[in-house]
Structure formats: structure tokens, C-alpha cells
Amino acid sequence: FISVTLSPEEAAGAGGYNNSKAWRRRSCWRKWKQLSRLQRSVILFLFAFLAVCGVISYTSVGEPWKSLTNKSLDDQRTEPEIPGLKLANPAVLPAPQKADTNLGDYPELSPQKPPKAPHVQRGPSNLQIKPPRRDVRLKARHDRSRVAEEPIHPDKEEKPEKSVISWRGAVIEPDQSTEPPSSKIKEPEKPSSVEAEDQKEPVPINDRQLAVVEAFRHAWKGYREFAWGHDELKPLSKSYSEWFGLGLTLIDALDTMWILGLKEEFEEARKWVANDLVFDKNVDVNLFESTIRILGGLLSTYHLSGDNLFLEKAKDIGNRLMPAFKTPSKIPYSDVNIGRGTAHPPRWTSDSTVAEVTSIQLEFRELSRLTGDEKFQKAVDEVMKHVHTLSGKNDGLVPMFINTNSGQFTHLGVYTLGARADSYYEYLLKQWIQGGRKENELLEDYMRAIEGVKKHLLQRSQPKKLTFVGELAHGHFSAKMDHLVCFLPGTLALGAHNGLTADHMKLAEALIETCYQMYAQVETGLSPEIVHFNLHAQKGHKDVEIKPADRHNLLRPETVESLFYMYRFTGDKKYQDWGWEILQNFNKYTRVPTGGYTSINNVQNPSNPEPRDKMESFFLGETLKYMFLLFSDDIDLINLDKYVFNTEAHPLPIWVPA
Ligand code: DMJ
């Protein structure tokens, strides 16, 4: 406590108000002199203490403050405002660093030590397109009889392949590169592709494949000219649309270019990834969509090309998506702000979509294997384990929503293999395959679900008696089938190829016929988004009925995807012919002369299919890739015993049983 006593004259300013500088200086000095020594020491001590505190807090707070200020300024400069996003909200986790800054500062978001550069030349140098040879046959059909008849042996482990196989000039050694992640693994993994020393002759591409290459080039021309670096091409307005602002089409198309042998295009796109793809952006992305398209696309391109750039980018986006898992139930939120490290459910609900939270596993598990960092796999495995134990299933069929707080299914009683549930079933099987066919819970859930499909959802239409998968709502069957369900024949065939019951292959054959009819019975030869099947024969009616709201086509891949699997596993050329018809109809009704393909509004009107002015990224990522693979007779062109495709058609290596 310090008291200062002033004389009355001083207090009055020596006879009046005097505020001159000299007077104030003199009076302060006089007051100082009047203080006792103790009082002066206390004041000096206080000043010194405050000064020291000031210096300390400047060094610890000043820098982050400065960078935060710069960051939000940058955000304001370069990013559009995200509606509903309160910029003042504190981040749940520290904001992820830029790709090229030191991630080690935030241990929770840091990837493991980066792997050594693979001992390969960068991507395109491995591409060696040899002149076409037309005498090539499908070399070895996949052991059909073994596949169809063998009972399920979930524990049975296949011997790793001994031979090194080559594929389009790149030599792939999955048996050396596909260890599953385990707590023991600390060293990052190598990509599948290694130096092309021991190459097998690449199988030449045929005329139908050339037609796919031509279609891809045409689509790419539009994207390159009018939408370069943006998410989607709007081919009619010669512009683009943005979803996440992350060059979605370009990333989705990278491995397709690699597989199609489009060296120059790949190289140019690679440059964009190296120089312009930045994830440090204040933008909300959908966890599922960015995982399957971006993370999946980068991981598969890394495997095919051996180029470390893609793994680095994959690690960056993988880390930035992790805040989605910070929920009370560990069931991830649907949306993540990848610049701020915050996640949230959609504005109107705290539910997530079941297919979304259960179809990100292949990618995150592979990221763990490659980086040696278990956190990615742990997060997604936890989701699967939780869903495995949940009540609310109907003979293995799952509802469409799950709550991120309670972890329980919501909106019970509605079962579909279409939108919001589809890839749950696909990823049960594919994770089981990826992990070396050892994870029995996944297989159990898959087998049970297919039994559930047979029991509750299968019906036959009239007049052609097509087997289709309908929907069940509170005990009522609806003869409605999304085009999305056409992934199922391919998945069933893949399961049968991996030793599951021959019934699954039979069902796959019946369902792919139905999916083909969803194209063939329509005026343009293109399937609508949704069909309703006739359960009773009526004169002049086909099996397939289309409601006005459902008659659009988004250039979706599911039917050609299944055709590809069916051809690989049966060798029946009719599947190639059906795919060829579909490609021709895409060319006839969706091709835009100035570059690109467009989704259409009306598959029933050949004279005006009503172009929608949008080319979805999966047209390049999936549809054209599966077409190219369907027309190929080279089983080593993405060998299905070595790779498993994610739900966006990005091939990831199958881990060899340890
Ligand atoms: C793709 O993004 C994926 O295949 C997803 O699983 C379903 N929808 C589209 C393609 O139709």
C-alpha cells in the first residue's frame, strides 16, 4: 500500500490550472522525491515485475497470435465465407499446419516420419505403352470352379504370390509391400509399384479400350479448358462448379489416367497436385466424399506410380479429416473443416449416414499401413466394431442413419441397399479381403446381410421375371431400386471369387441382368437414377417403370463396375457387349461437342435428354475406368487378387496375411 500526500498548492496547480509539460514533469519528480525509500523500492519492483511478465507473454503468445491473425486474413482474402460457420468459434483441435510446415508441432495431427522415397522413378516414367498386339487372349480365368464351390474358410490363409507380375510397365510386388498395420510396424510401407526391371510384356489395348481412351480425352479436354483445378466441369456453360474447392475431378481421375496410359495428361495433373493442391483451407468437406475421392485417389495413385508426392498429400488430408471422429460416440460427424480442424454434423440433425461412416475404412486402414501410424485405423475400426454390436438390424440389414451422440441407429425400420446404406455392405466384404480374409466379424456381418437381402428385399418383376432388390419400410415392401444398388452384383461376384458360396455368384448373374435391363428397356439406352419394377404383368408394360422425378442419369458407374467384375470372373463376352452398348449411349446422349460429358434430366426422351450441365467427378474416376478394365483381357490390369477397389474405384493393395 503506497500513499502519496500532495500539498494544497500543488493539488491546485499553484494557483490555478496549469497543465504545461514542464510543470507536470517538475511536479512528478517532486512527488517521487517525497516518497519514502520503501515506497520507491516497491514501485520500482512493481515496474520491473510487469516488464518481465510482458516479455515472457510476448514470446509465448505473440507468435501464434501473429500467425492466427495472418491466417484469418488469408482466409478472408482467398476463401469464400462458409455459410453458417462462425469464424470466432475456437477449434476443437489446433488448426492443422500447411503441408510444407512442421507437423511435429502438433503431435496429435502429426503423421509418422515420412517414408524414404521409393526406389522408383516417378509415375509416368513407368508407363510404357507398347504397340497393340491383337492376338492376346484372356490368359487365365480365375479358377471359377474353385471359387464357386469352396466353402467359406475365414481363417484359411492364401499363400502369398511368389511371382512378380507386371502391369502397364510397372512391376507390382504386393506380397512384399502389403503388411497389415500392427503395433509392431513402425517403419512406413513402400508402394506396390517398384522399378520396372523385371517387366512382363504389357498386354496391348484393343479397339473398345481405345474408344474409352478417346472418351476420357474428350472429357478431359472440357475439364482442362473450362474447369482446370476446380471440382466439376459444367460442360455446356463452359465453366465449373465448386463443392470442396479441391480439384475433385482432377484427383479422382489421376489413377484412371495412369491405367489408361495417358502419360502427358497425368504429368500435367501431377504438376497441379504438386504446386496448387492445398488442404490448408477454411472449407467444410464431407468426410465420406473426401475420403473415397481424395484420400482414396491419392493413395491408389501413390501405389500405381510410386510417386511419394501422392502419399504426402494423402497424409495431409488424412490428418485433417481426423477431427471428425471426436464425437461422444466415436461415430464420426459428416463434415469437417479441414483448415480449422473442427467437425460437425449437418445443421438439421446430429445423425450421420450409415453408409458414410462405414465406407471410409479401406482408405484409413491403408493410410495406417503406409505411415505406420495406427490412429487412422483405430478410429475407423472402432466404428465397425460398434456397428457390429448394434441392435436395430433386420437380419443383417442396417437402417440408414446413426446418431453421433448416442451411437444408436435412428429412423429404424427402413432398409435399402441404395442411397445411404449401399457401401456399408460393399465395405464389409472389401475390408475382409483387404485384411487378408481374417477379420471374421466383417465376414459374419456380410454373410448375414446377404441372407437378409434374400429374405426381405429380393423379388421378381413381370413380364421378364427379373430379379431385383427392393426396399422395406416398416414391413412394407416397395419395388423401388436405385441405380446405386447395381454395385451389388459386382460385390457378390467378388465374394464368390474369394471363396464365398456359389449362391452369391448365381444371384450376381441374375442381378446384373436386371441392371442391364434398367438401361436396355429405356428409350435412350441409359438407366434412370431410380426404377420401379412391375410385380404384375400388364399388357404393354415393361418390367421397368420410371417416375418423372427419377428419370435423370448422372453418368454413374455401378452397372459398368459390376459388368467388369462379372467379365473378369466368368469370361462371358456378353458383359463386354453390354458395357459397349452403354458406352455408345453415353456418347450419343451425354457427350458435349466442345468437351466433356453431361448428366441428363430425361433418359426417356432421345430427342431431348435435357442436359444438366454437370460432369460428376466419378465419371472419370469410376465409369470410364471400369469401362476400360471391362474391355481388357488382361487380368493383371489391376489384378483382383492383389487389389481391392474402394467405392470410388481407386484400387488399394490387398494385405497379405502375416
Ligand atoms: C460414387 O461417389 C461412389 O461410388 C459412391 O459409393 C456412390 N456414389 C458415387 C457413384 O455413383
XYZ file of C-alpha atoms in Angstrom, residues 328-573:
246
model
C -19.284 -38.623 -27.883
C -19.895 -41.984 -29.573
C -16.822 -42.046 -31.843
C -19.230 -42.337 -34.782
C -17.815 -39.584 -36.989
C -19.542 -36.376 -37.916
C -20.413 -35.925 -41.560
C -18.474 -32.681 -42.075
C -15.006 -31.422 -41.290
C -13.438 -28.022 -41.737
C -10.034 -29.110 -42.957
C -8.393 -25.747 -42.339
C -9.688 -25.197 -38.837
C -9.691 -28.739 -37.552
C -13.323 -28.625 -36.482
C -16.072 -31.088 -37.317
C -19.841 -31.067 -37.059
C -22.959 -32.909 -38.159
C -25.327 -31.446 -40.747
C -27.142 -28.379 -39.399
C -30.514 -30.068 -39.056
C -29.522 -33.251 -37.187
C -26.866 -34.957 -35.106
C -27.193 -38.093 -37.227
C -24.655 -39.392 -39.708
C -25.424 -41.633 -42.678
C -24.649 -45.287 -42.053
C -23.049 -45.864 -45.470
C -20.840 -42.821 -44.951
C -19.400 -43.779 -41.568
C -18.816 -47.379 -42.645
C -17.280 -46.690 -46.067
C -14.105 -44.845 -45.151
C -12.332 -47.835 -43.663
C -10.353 -49.155 -46.636
C -8.688 -45.773 -47.067
C -7.855 -45.003 -43.426
C -6.651 -48.539 -42.781
C -4.337 -48.300 -45.771
C -3.093 -44.930 -44.570
C -2.149 -46.521 -41.255
C -0.335 -49.328 -43.030
C 1.624 -46.903 -45.167
C 2.535 -44.444 -42.428
C 2.934 -46.862 -39.541
C 0.601 -44.605 -37.566
C -2.215 -46.640 -36.050
C -4.523 -43.771 -35.206
C -6.258 -43.807 -38.605
C -7.084 -47.485 -38.497
C -8.061 -47.373 -34.833
C -10.625 -44.667 -35.474
C -12.350 -46.468 -38.352
C -12.109 -49.951 -36.837
C -13.851 -48.655 -33.763
C -16.797 -47.586 -35.922
C -17.086 -51.042 -37.484
C -16.821 -52.820 -34.135
C -19.502 -50.580 -32.709
C -21.862 -51.088 -35.657
C -21.263 -54.836 -35.435
C -22.751 -54.908 -31.932
C -25.680 -52.543 -32.532
C -29.297 -53.542 -32.271
C -31.824 -52.315 -34.823
C -30.628 -54.504 -37.685
C -33.048 -56.715 -39.528
C -31.319 -59.974 -40.409
C -28.091 -58.099 -41.026
C -29.733 -55.198 -42.877
C -28.945 -51.811 -41.368
C -31.052 -48.651 -41.049
C -29.850 -45.563 -42.901
C -28.896 -43.258 -40.006
C -26.808 -43.421 -36.876
C -26.607 -40.834 -34.116
C -23.216 -39.318 -33.345
C -24.110 -38.696 -29.668
C -25.774 -41.948 -28.677
C -24.107 -44.155 -31.271
C -27.501 -45.804 -31.917
C -29.260 -46.326 -35.229
C -32.108 -43.893 -35.811
C -35.105 -43.912 -38.183
C -35.443 -47.619 -37.593
C -37.472 -49.883 -39.841
C -36.376 -48.719 -43.296
C -33.988 -50.986 -45.177
C -32.430 -50.421 -48.578
C -29.305 -51.353 -50.499
C -29.482 -47.993 -52.241
C -28.576 -44.499 -51.122
C -27.343 -44.139 -47.513
C -26.756 -47.840 -46.878
C -25.197 -49.219 -50.095
C -21.477 -49.171 -49.477
C -21.834 -50.436 -45.868
C -22.346 -53.872 -47.429
C -19.646 -53.352 -50.040
C -17.038 -52.387 -47.416
C -17.822 -55.320 -45.122
C -16.625 -57.664 -47.844
C -13.838 -55.452 -49.119
C -12.301 -54.836 -45.693
C -12.335 -58.558 -45.094
C -10.486 -59.027 -48.395
C -8.112 -56.127 -47.772
C -7.104 -57.529 -44.382
C -6.239 -60.947 -45.766
C -9.651 -62.586 -45.082
C -9.060 -62.891 -41.372
C -11.445 -60.428 -39.762
C -14.344 -62.753 -39.094
C -16.781 -60.197 -37.727
C -16.752 -58.414 -41.073
C -17.426 -61.619 -42.935
C -20.166 -62.603 -40.500
C -21.915 -59.267 -40.953
C -21.591 -59.518 -44.728
C -22.938 -63.059 -44.952
C -25.803 -62.251 -42.615
C -26.689 -59.142 -44.610
C -26.822 -61.019 -47.902
C -29.144 -63.524 -46.256
C -31.212 -60.532 -45.123
C -31.334 -59.255 -48.701
C -32.537 -62.633 -49.921
C -35.150 -62.882 -47.210
C -36.592 -59.369 -47.266
C -35.615 -57.494 -50.397
C -35.464 -59.862 -53.371
C -38.381 -60.035 -55.748
C -39.035 -60.827 -59.393
C -40.576 -58.473 -61.868
C -43.050 -59.055 -64.667
C -43.073 -59.853 -67.507
C -39.388 -60.818 -67.766
C -39.026 -62.184 -64.244
C -36.011 -60.020 -63.485
C -34.588 -60.498 -60.017
C -34.317 -57.144 -58.280
C -33.550 -55.708 -54.853
C -36.407 -53.611 -53.488
C -36.796 -51.737 -50.210
C -38.543 -52.438 -46.939
C -40.263 -49.687 -44.961
C -41.854 -50.694 -41.674
C -42.764 -54.100 -43.000
C -43.980 -52.882 -46.399
C -42.088 -53.975 -49.488
C -41.531 -51.406 -52.202
C -40.467 -52.468 -55.696
C -38.142 -49.485 -55.955
C -34.488 -49.912 -56.847
C -31.831 -47.196 -57.070
C -29.242 -47.460 -59.812
C -26.778 -47.319 -56.904
C -27.823 -50.875 -55.971
C -26.136 -52.111 -59.144
C -22.836 -52.248 -57.243
C -24.222 -55.434 -55.666
C -23.720 -57.974 -58.477
C -20.043 -56.999 -58.671
C -19.602 -57.251 -54.916
C -21.366 -60.624 -54.778
C -19.153 -61.910 -57.589
C -16.058 -60.663 -55.777
C -17.148 -62.507 -52.653
C -17.696 -65.704 -54.611
C -14.274 -65.289 -56.182
C -12.878 -65.106 -52.673
C -14.376 -68.405 -51.681
C -17.877 -67.493 -50.560
C -20.851 -69.604 -51.516
C -21.686 -70.252 -55.179
C -25.203 -68.938 -54.496
C -23.760 -65.473 -54.383
C -22.459 -65.841 -57.912
C -25.851 -67.051 -59.082
C -27.516 -64.059 -57.507
C -24.884 -61.775 -59.063
C -25.676 -63.175 -62.512
C -29.383 -62.568 -62.047
C -28.912 -59.053 -60.702
C -26.501 -57.876 -63.382
C -29.055 -58.916 -65.997
C -31.570 -56.699 -64.182
C -29.159 -53.786 -64.055
C -28.528 -54.156 -67.759
C -32.285 -54.154 -68.390
C -32.511 -50.883 -66.484
C -30.570 -49.483 -69.457
C -31.907 -51.634 -72.258
C -35.611 -51.058 -71.540
C -35.256 -47.289 -71.591
C -35.613 -45.111 -74.704
C -32.056 -43.706 -74.619
C -30.484 -46.975 -73.503
C -29.389 -45.213 -70.330
C -30.641 -46.065 -66.866
C -32.567 -43.581 -64.767
C -31.493 -42.871 -61.190
C -34.352 -44.942 -59.759
C -36.694 -47.532 -61.253
C -39.855 -49.212 -60.016
C -40.403 -52.782 -61.123
C -43.756 -54.171 -62.126
C -44.774 -57.036 -59.894
C -47.795 -57.911 -62.015
C -47.912 -58.444 -65.741
C -49.872 -55.746 -67.573
C -50.346 -55.575 -71.276
C -47.948 -53.157 -72.929
C -45.895 -52.669 -69.757
C -42.237 -53.475 -69.409
C -40.570 -54.605 -66.187
C -39.175 -51.169 -65.567
C -41.351 -48.144 -64.748
C -39.871 -44.690 -64.289
C -41.363 -41.807 -62.305
C -40.856 -38.301 -63.698
C -38.744 -37.255 -60.693
C -36.388 -40.206 -61.159
C -35.578 -40.099 -64.842
C -32.200 -38.403 -64.633
C -28.851 -40.046 -65.268
C -25.721 -38.759 -63.519
C -23.187 -40.816 -65.539
C -22.999 -43.227 -62.630
C -20.661 -46.232 -62.661
C -22.366 -49.035 -60.700
C -23.592 -51.125 -63.629
C -20.335 -50.977 -65.599
C -18.491 -51.656 -62.348
C -20.444 -54.885 -61.905
C -20.054 -55.761 -65.585
C -16.312 -55.522 -65.084
C -16.327 -57.984 -62.167
C -18.669 -60.331 -63.982
C -16.467 -60.409 -67.064
C -13.294 -60.912 -65.035
C -14.763 -63.848 -63.191
C -16.761 -65.548 -65.927
C -15.121 -64.537 -69.197
C -18.588 -64.238 -70.711
C -18.292 -61.741 -73.547
